[in-house]
Amino acid sequence: MLWAALSYASGITAGIYCWRPVLWWVVGAVVFISAGAYFSSRRSHFGWAIALGAFFVVGALHVQVRSARSRADTGIQPFANGQELQITAHVIRDGRLQPAGSNEFRQSLDVESEQVTTDTGQTVPIQSGIRLTIYSPRSNNNFSEENASSSAVDAPMQSFTYGERLRFFTKLKLPRNFRNPGAFDYQGYLADHGIAALGSAKPENVEGLPGLSGTWLNFWRSRLHRGVICKVHELWPAREAALIDAMVIGEEAFIDRDTRVDFQRSGTYHVLVVSGMNVSILAFVIFWSLRRLRLKELSATLLTVGFCAAYAFITEVGAPVWRATLMCTVYLITRLLFRDRAMLNALGAAALGLLICDPRQLLTASFQMTFVCVLIVAGIGIPILRRTSHPYRQALRNWGSPGYAVYLLPRVAQFRLDLQMISGRLAVFLGQKWSRRLVLATAAFGLHAWELVFISALMQAGLALPMAYYFHRMTTIGMPANLIVVPLTQLLMPAAITALLLGYISPWLAKIPALLTTIAIHGIVGSVHGLGTLRMADLRVPMPSLGVIMLAAGALVLALWTARHRTLLVAAGLAAVFAASLVLAFLPAFPRFHRGSLEMTSIDVGEGDSELVITPDGRTLLIDAGGPVGPGGSQLDFGEDVVSPYLWARGISHLDAVAITHGHSDHIGGMISVLKNFRPQELWVGLLPPSEALARVIATAQELGVKVVRRWEGDEFGFGATRVAVLFPPRDWPVGTKPQNNDSLVLQLRCGGSSVLLEGDAEKQVERRIAALHHPEATLLKVGHHGSANATTPELLSSAMPQLAVISVGSGNSFHLPRMEPLERLAQIGTRVYRTDLDGAVSFYLDGRTIQVSVADLQ
């Protein structure tokens, strides 16, 4: 079954990346299936190979047929054109209230439209998914996680639940990806959840309608899910309840970003979210308890499977927990058929079943890491443990039988004899009974500790490749963290479930398991925070090269092949896996740049600014790091979620310098994460008006040992093979009481006969001063203030006469930028203009004679 699943997965990959007409795959499937049936009884090995070919062809056919269908109904998208709409819809995902900045809160929910009324009065029946966010200012500071998670009457805003019908006014917009290499596919993520458009509204513009809409199954799931969350918040304080929501029931609405980062850095993020580990712990505890209650194996198996399925149903996590439930079910059923040692077969059957249900799961990080994880344990870990610790565990059985040692291996029999001799010596002081218990308990603890350490280390090394590829993170302290956290999770899960079940009977009955849960939570959080804040835990790595990927994958395959062979081969396979993980973590990356050319790339950060400069000799400078517009904040950390992935995709693991032009949030919002991820040598700044955000950036740089350098008008210095001239601000420029556009640090870069002018958000006053005093020339102009009408003056353009210009601007932004005036002025002098909202990330390569332009080849 494992070979069948791998063949099917290979076919899916071929169907996605090597498109062929569907008829080709159909004919191929018929040929392979017919040939396989013919040779199955004549030449079994040949028939077996042909059967795998049939799985390959069917997988390719399946994914192409499946991909031809739209993942979401897009009928609503033509109405996402800026007009005010009245939409009647029903809720398909419960809303959750969350704080949004210091002055407001938000509720995000998914709805399915029933009809849309345009601003002209036209009414159109449409059934499309919409992600609706309702914003409201806080009143009397009465928002809390407790009332946010319940339907309390004093909640600051009504929480909408599955099936409720609504009428609301909104302007829709289409979901959009940041068009940079390495960017997260947000559009695809929403499409997988049936969402075709985004909208926002105020509470007063949302009206509840009579009646319910939806399926009774989802209605009850939603109701059970809400009920469990309410019970969690009744039994535990808000801080503990938020963590239990995430770890036990899969509700992550109340987990703050700092807590997530601690779990990610410590390599224990799988504990914070409902995953396969939760299901396996519950299945083990339930099956063990039922067997202790003398239930027959069949009954215990069926009840365990039923409970796991009910748990997966209530959590609403989706594919990850259902994957784990299916794998657990397959394993328990094979155990009934006396096939409990064929874990790889069970893994293959589960994988094949899931890929048949949804072939595009193969491309998700969650699916790949789940199966690589189980493959490592089943294909490498367990075979090695069966040859190392398992025989010694057998030596602890039948302690009172003198003849039992005859059936053991000589070295294991000697180990048993040594333990019996130690027990005999201790019996003089402790007595026969307690000496035996002490020796057996100590030996069993040592063997279990070895297994936990070995499996944890093997998992960290084996998962190094997907961690580096998808998350650009190496969990250097993952093994010690998991040695502490996993046992505590094994206490947390059954204790929390028991507390919840007893809580429905009486809160008093739930006190003891609730206390045990609290102890486990504090142990987990304390360990994660203590280890996650260590500097050695923050090891970020760029995208591995193709050669390193093949090396790591080959090492894993070698370890799988050698795990059942001689000791020397086993050691070689393990050494290869651990060596590959060290290469992924510590081998210096090779940034991809055009040697001999000055590169300036305008990164797509929406309505903000971020530019990457790479000199002809490979020195790197990042100017600004994007961020949210205005004080309202954003769910994104632009430095971590947008800028860093682009730099990692370019193979960049370190920056030589970073610069901030001025203190507005759309320029410096992501800078703290960039400083932490890339540890530059210098931070260049100009004017520093009073600003809490600016102060945090400067303080972070100083904590990390980054040299803060003030740059002033008239400074000129070398940066690699490039000359940098500072054109603004002068030392005597007045500093305001808050950051302003005209604080901007304006830089001119020269390399050979080419020059680049970078304006930040400089406006007319600054541009005219620069034109009058410095008469700058520019082959390439980074247009000031995102193409607004108060910049790109005729005076600057007549001096610079740029051949090319780039505008960093958000798609469909509320400021209606860029304005026509600067575009017309640029067109009049023959400047070719690029825009990040239309072209995505735009790279310019200047070698002193020619200019090459590269735009993001992304949809």
mmCIF file of N, CA and C in Angstrom, residues 56-135:
data_model
loop_
_atom_site.group_PDB
_atom_site.id
_atom_site.type_symbol
_atom_site.label_atom_id
_atom_site.label_comp_id
_atom_site.label_asym_id
_atom_site.label_seq_id
_atom_site.Cartn_x
_atom_site.Cartn_y
_atom_site.Cartn_z
ATOM 1 N N PHE A 56 -0.015 5.394 -10.983
ATOM 2 C CA PHE A 56 0.587 6.651 -11.432
ATOM 3 C C PHE A 56 -0.335 7.366 -12.425
ATOM 4 N N VAL A 57 -0.795 6.657 -13.423
ATOM 5 C CA VAL A 57 -1.618 7.266 -14.470
ATOM 6 C C VAL A 57 -2.963 7.722 -13.907
ATOM 7 N N VAL A 58 -3.563 6.904 -13.046
ATOM 8 C CA VAL A 58 -4.859 7.272 -12.458
ATOM 9 C C VAL A 58 -4.709 8.510 -11.575
ATOM 10 N N GLY A 59 -3.587 8.620 -10.848
ATOM 11 C CA GLY A 59 -3.351 9.816 -10.036
ATOM 12 C C GLY A 59 -3.255 11.071 -10.888
ATOM 13 N N ALA A 60 -2.540 10.993 -12.012
ATOM 14 C CA ALA A 60 -2.427 12.148 -12.908
ATOM 15 C C ALA A 60 -3.786 12.514 -13.497
ATOM 16 N N LEU A 61 -4.547 11.501 -13.909
ATOM 17 C CA LEU A 61 -5.885 11.739 -14.461
ATOM 18 C C LEU A 61 -6.791 12.394 -13.423
ATOM 19 N N HIS A 62 -6.736 11.878 -12.206
ATOM 20 C CA HIS A 62 -7.616 12.378 -11.145
ATOM 21 C C HIS A 62 -7.370 13.857 -10.858
ATOM 22 N N VAL A 63 -6.096 14.239 -10.698
ATOM 23 C CA VAL A 63 -5.824 15.617 -10.314
ATOM 24 C C VAL A 63 -6.151 16.580 -11.451
ATOM 25 N N GLN A 64 -5.973 16.157 -12.711
ATOM 26 C CA GLN A 64 -6.315 17.065 -13.808
ATOM 27 C C GLN A 64 -7.822 17.242 -13.929
ATOM 28 N N VAL A 65 -8.573 16.180 -13.735
ATOM 29 C CA VAL A 65 -10.036 16.304 -13.771
ATOM 30 C C VAL A 65 -10.514 17.142 -12.600
ATOM 31 N N ARG A 66 -9.915 16.911 -11.416
ATOM 32 C CA ARG A 66 -10.318 17.649 -10.220
ATOM 33 C C ARG A 66 -9.944 19.123 -10.326
ATOM 34 N N SER A 67 -8.780 19.412 -10.898
ATOM 35 C CA SER A 67 -8.324 20.797 -11.003
ATOM 36 C C SER A 67 -9.132 21.604 -11.996
ATOM 37 N N ALA A 68 -9.778 20.919 -12.934
ATOM 38 C CA ALA A 68 -10.582 21.631 -13.923
ATOM 39 C C ALA A 68 -11.798 22.283 -13.285
ATOM 40 N N ARG A 69 -12.197 21.778 -12.111
ATOM 41 C CA ARG A 69 -13.334 22.355 -11.410
ATOM 42 C C ARG A 69 -12.865 23.479 -10.495
ATOM 43 N N SER A 70 -13.625 24.556 -10.425
ATOM 44 C CA SER A 70 -13.276 25.681 -9.570
ATOM 45 C C SER A 70 -13.442 25.280 -8.110
ATOM 46 N N ARG A 71 -12.476 25.707 -7.285
ATOM 47 C CA ARG A 71 -12.536 25.365 -5.866
ATOM 48 C C ARG A 71 -13.550 26.217 -5.120
ATOM 49 N N ALA A 72 -13.952 27.321 -5.688
ATOM 50 C CA ALA A 72 -14.929 28.200 -5.054
ATOM 51 C C ALA A 72 -15.807 28.816 -6.134
ATOM 52 N N ASP A 73 -17.085 29.036 -5.806
ATOM 53 C CA ASP A 73 -18.009 29.701 -6.728
ATOM 54 C C ASP A 73 -17.606 31.171 -6.833
ATOM 55 N N THR A 74 -17.234 31.611 -8.022
ATOM 56 C CA THR A 74 -16.723 32.972 -8.220
ATOM 57 C C THR A 74 -17.784 33.924 -8.772
ATOM 58 N N GLY A 75 -19.038 33.554 -8.658
ATOM 59 C CA GLY A 75 -20.091 34.399 -9.219
ATOM 60 C C GLY A 75 -20.170 35.777 -8.601
ATOM 61 N N ILE A 76 -19.659 35.931 -7.377
ATOM 62 C CA ILE A 76 -19.723 37.218 -6.685
ATOM 63 C C ILE A 76 -18.629 38.175 -7.135
ATOM 64 N N GLN A 77 -17.570 37.654 -7.779
ATOM 65 C CA GLN A 77 -16.380 38.473 -8.040
ATOM 66 C C GLN A 77 -16.620 39.650 -8.981
ATOM 67 N N PRO A 78 -17.497 39.554 -10.002
ATOM 68 C CA PRO A 78 -17.733 40.748 -10.833
ATOM 69 C C PRO A 78 -18.293 41.932 -10.055
ATOM 70 N N PHE A 79 -18.844 41.686 -8.877
ATOM 71 C CA PHE A 79 -19.413 42.780 -8.085
ATOM 72 C C PHE A 79 -18.385 43.397 -7.132
ATOM 73 N N ALA A 80 -17.164 42.865 -7.121
ATOM 74 C CA ALA A 80 -16.112 43.415 -6.274
ATOM 75 C C ALA A 80 -15.415 44.537 -7.024
ATOM 76 N N ASN A 81 -16.160 45.594 -7.333
ATOM 77 C CA ASN A 81 -15.648 46.697 -8.141
ATOM 78 C C ASN A 81 -15.740 48.039 -7.437
ATOM 79 N N GLY A 82 -15.838 48.024 -6.118
ATOM 80 C CA GLY A 82 -15.861 49.271 -5.369
ATOM 81 C C GLY A 82 -17.235 49.834 -5.098
ATOM 82 N N GLN A 83 -18.288 49.231 -5.637
ATOM 83 C CA GLN A 83 -19.628 49.750 -5.390
ATOM 84 C C GLN A 83 -20.194 49.230 -4.075
ATOM 85 N N GLU A 84 -21.079 50.010 -3.476
ATOM 86 C CA GLU A 84 -21.747 49.608 -2.241
ATOM 87 C C GLU A 84 -22.808 48.569 -2.565
ATOM 88 N N LEU A 85 -22.756 47.443 -1.852
ATOM 89 C CA LEU A 85 -23.676 46.341 -2.106
ATOM 90 C C LEU A 85 -24.492 46.040 -0.854
ATOM 91 N N GLN A 86 -25.720 45.600 -1.084
ATOM 92 C CA GLN A 86 -26.526 45.028 -0.006
ATOM 93 C C GLN A 86 -26.590 43.525 -0.246
ATOM 94 N N ILE A 87 -26.101 42.754 0.712
ATOM 95 C CA ILE A 87 -25.983 41.311 0.524
ATOM 96 C C ILE A 87 -26.808 40.585 1.572
ATOM 97 N N THR A 88 -27.604 39.656 1.116
ATOM 98 C CA THR A 88 -28.300 38.734 2.003
ATOM 99 C C THR A 88 -27.553 37.411 1.983
ATOM 100 N N ALA A 89 -27.215 36.901 3.166
ATOM 101 C CA ALA A 89 -26.366 35.713 3.241
ATOM 102 C C ALA A 89 -26.675 34.950 4.518
ATOM 103 N N HIS A 90 -26.081 33.774 4.625
ATOM 104 C CA HIS A 90 -26.162 33.008 5.872
ATOM 105 C C HIS A 90 -24.767 32.583 6.293
ATOM 106 N N VAL A 91 -24.572 32.434 7.587
ATOM 107 C CA VAL A 91 -23.254 32.146 8.154
ATOM 108 C C VAL A 91 -22.898 30.680 7.917
ATOM 109 N N ILE A 92 -21.688 30.443 7.407
ATOM 110 C CA ILE A 92 -21.218 29.064 7.222
ATOM 111 C C ILE A 92 -20.012 28.761 8.117
ATOM 112 N N ARG A 93 -19.468 29.763 8.781
ATOM 113 C CA ARG A 93 -18.435 29.550 9.811
ATOM 114 C C ARG A 93 -18.655 30.543 10.923
ATOM 115 N N ASP A 94 -18.731 30.049 12.154
ATOM 116 C CA ASP A 94 -19.003 30.907 13.304
ATOM 117 C C ASP A 94 -18.039 32.075 13.372
ATOM 118 N N GLY A 95 -18.562 33.213 13.820
ATOM 119 C CA GLY A 95 -17.709 34.362 14.055
ATOM 120 C C GLY A 95 -17.007 34.257 15.390
ATOM 121 N N ARG A 96 -15.826 34.827 15.485
ATOM 122 C CA ARG A 96 -15.060 34.882 16.722
ATOM 123 C C ARG A 96 -14.632 36.320 16.968
ATOM 124 N N LEU A 97 -14.929 36.842 18.157
ATOM 125 C CA LEU A 97 -14.540 38.194 18.508
ATOM 126 C C LEU A 97 -13.089 38.207 18.957
ATOM 127 N N GLN A 98 -12.334 39.171 18.422
ATOM 128 C CA GLN A 98 -10.920 39.297 18.756
ATOM 129 C C GLN A 98 -10.555 40.769 18.854
ATOM 130 N N PRO A 99 -9.575 41.115 19.713
ATOM 131 C CA PRO A 99 -9.104 42.497 19.733
ATOM 132 C C PRO A 99 -8.374 42.821 18.436
ATOM 133 N N ALA A 100 -8.538 44.067 17.962
ATOM 134 C CA ALA A 100 -7.843 44.534 16.754
ATOM 135 C C ALA A 100 -7.231 45.892 17.071
ATOM 136 N N GLY A 101 -6.013 45.876 17.592
ATOM 137 C CA GLY A 101 -5.409 47.113 18.030
ATOM 138 C C GLY A 101 -5.950 47.511 19.394
ATOM 139 N N SER A 102 -5.643 48.711 19.793
ATOM 140 C CA SER A 102 -6.010 49.151 21.137
ATOM 141 C C SER A 102 -7.384 49.800 21.193
ATOM 142 N N ASN A 103 -7.962 50.148 20.050
ATOM 143 C CA ASN A 103 -9.184 50.931 20.067
ATOM 144 C C ASN A 103 -10.389 50.242 19.464
ATOM 145 N N GLU A 104 -10.239 49.018 18.994
ATOM 146 C CA GLU A 104 -11.372 48.355 18.379
ATOM 147 C C GLU A 104 -11.222 46.848 18.477
ATOM 148 N N PHE A 105 -12.304 46.148 18.150
ATOM 149 C CA PHE A 105 -12.248 44.701 18.044
ATOM 150 C C PHE A 105 -12.914 44.306 16.742
ATOM 151 N N ARG A 106 -12.711 43.074 16.350
ATOM 152 C CA ARG A 106 -13.246 42.608 15.085
ATOM 153 C C ARG A 106 -13.845 41.231 15.268
ATOM 154 N N GLN A 107 -14.738 40.903 14.351
ATOM 155 C CA GLN A 107 -15.304 39.570 14.279
ATOM 156 C C GLN A 107 -15.191 39.105 12.836
ATOM 157 N N SER A 108 -14.536 37.977 12.645
ATOM 158 C CA SER A 108 -14.366 37.417 11.313
ATOM 159 C C SER A 108 -15.245 36.185 11.180
ATOM 160 N N LEU A 109 -16.026 36.137 10.119
ATOM 161 C CA LEU A 109 -16.899 34.995 9.875
ATOM 162 C C LEU A 109 -17.025 34.769 8.376
ATOM 163 N N ASP A 110 -17.348 33.554 7.998
ATOM 164 C CA ASP A 110 -17.574 33.212 6.601
ATOM 165 C C ASP A 110 -19.069 33.105 6.365
ATOM 166 N N VAL A 111 -19.520 33.707 5.275
ATOM 167 C CA VAL A 111 -20.935 33.658 4.925
ATOM 168 C C VAL A 111 -21.070 33.207 3.477
ATOM 169 N N GLU A 112 -22.226 32.656 3.160
ATOM 170 C CA GLU A 112 -22.551 32.306 1.775
ATOM 171 C C GLU A 112 -23.695 33.191 1.318
ATOM 172 N N SER A 113 -23.452 33.950 0.251
ATOM 173 C CA SER A 113 -24.453 34.893 -0.218
ATOM 174 C C SER A 113 -25.677 34.168 -0.772
ATOM 175 N N GLU A 114 -26.827 34.785 -0.619
ATOM 176 C CA GLU A 114 -28.069 34.296 -1.217
ATOM 177 C C GLU A 114 -28.496 35.200 -2.368
ATOM 178 N N GLN A 115 -28.389 36.517 -2.119
ATOM 179 C CA GLN A 115 -28.666 37.461 -3.200
ATOM 180 C C GLN A 115 -27.889 38.745 -2.957
ATOM 181 N N VAL A 116 -27.606 39.450 -4.049
ATOM 182 C CA VAL A 116 -26.837 40.683 -4.002
ATOM 183 C C VAL A 116 -27.646 41.788 -4.660
ATOM 184 N N THR A 117 -27.762 42.932 -3.970
ATOM 185 C CA THR A 117 -28.449 44.098 -4.521
ATOM 186 C C THR A 117 -27.421 45.187 -4.750
ATOM 187 N N THR A 118 -27.303 45.663 -6.001
ATOM 188 C CA THR A 118 -26.292 46.660 -6.355
ATOM 189 C C THR A 118 -26.770 48.053 -5.987
ATOM 190 N N ASP A 119 -25.895 49.048 -6.168
ATOM 191 C CA ASP A 119 -26.272 50.429 -5.847
ATOM 192 C C ASP A 119 -27.282 50.995 -6.832
ATOM 193 N N THR A 120 -27.513 50.292 -7.942
ATOM 194 C CA THR A 120 -28.539 50.726 -8.892
ATOM 195 C C THR A 120 -29.885 50.053 -8.633
ATOM 196 N N GLY A 121 -29.946 49.206 -7.620
ATOM 197 C CA GLY A 121 -31.196 48.539 -7.266
ATOM 198 C C GLY A 121 -31.376 47.170 -7.906
ATOM 199 N N GLN A 122 -30.413 46.700 -8.700
ATOM 200 C CA GLN A 122 -30.522 45.391 -9.336
ATOM 201 C C GLN A 122 -30.245 44.292 -8.300
ATOM 202 N N THR A 123 -31.115 43.294 -8.270
ATOM 203 C CA THR A 123 -30.970 42.170 -7.340
ATOM 204 C C THR A 123 -30.659 40.902 -8.124
ATOM 205 N N VAL A 124 -29.570 40.229 -7.714
ATOM 206 C CA VAL A 124 -29.092 39.049 -8.443
ATOM 207 C C VAL A 124 -28.907 37.909 -7.440
ATOM 208 N N PRO A 125 -29.515 36.727 -7.690
ATOM 209 C CA PRO A 125 -29.266 35.583 -6.803
ATOM 210 C C PRO A 125 -27.877 34.984 -7.071
ATOM 211 N N ILE A 126 -27.044 34.939 -6.047
ATOM 212 C CA ILE A 126 -25.666 34.424 -6.167
ATOM 213 C C ILE A 126 -25.345 33.631 -4.902
ATOM 214 N N GLN A 127 -24.726 32.482 -5.085
ATOM 215 C CA GLN A 127 -24.273 31.681 -3.949
ATOM 216 C C GLN A 127 -22.752 31.564 -4.004
ATOM 217 N N SER A 128 -22.085 32.474 -3.315
ATOM 218 C CA SER A 128 -20.623 32.490 -3.254
ATOM 219 C C SER A 128 -20.182 32.719 -1.822
ATOM 220 N N GLY A 129 -18.993 32.223 -1.512
ATOM 221 C CA GLY A 129 -18.458 32.407 -0.175
ATOM 222 C C GLY A 129 -17.798 33.761 -0.017
ATOM 223 N N ILE A 130 -18.049 34.411 1.132
ATOM 224 C CA ILE A 130 -17.479 35.724 1.447
ATOM 225 C C ILE A 130 -16.906 35.654 2.857
ATOM 226 N N ARG A 131 -15.693 36.133 3.028
ATOM 227 C CA ARG A 131 -15.130 36.291 4.374
ATOM 228 C C ARG A 131 -15.418 37.711 4.829
ATOM 229 N N LEU A 132 -16.276 37.830 5.823
ATOM 230 C CA LEU A 132 -16.755 39.129 6.296
ATOM 231 C C LEU A 132 -16.082 39.460 7.620
ATOM 232 N N THR A 133 -15.530 40.666 7.720
ATOM 233 C CA THR A 133 -14.947 41.146 8.970
ATOM 234 C C THR A 133 -15.754 42.340 9.446
ATOM 235 N N ILE A 134 -16.223 42.254 10.687
ATOM 236 C CA ILE A 134 -17.029 43.316 11.283
ATOM 237 C C ILE A 134 -16.169 44.029 12.307
ATOM 238 N N TYR A 135 -15.954 45.333 12.117
ATOM 239 C CA TYR A 135 -15.114 46.134 13.011
ATOM 240 C C TYR A 135 -16.009 47.040 13.856
#
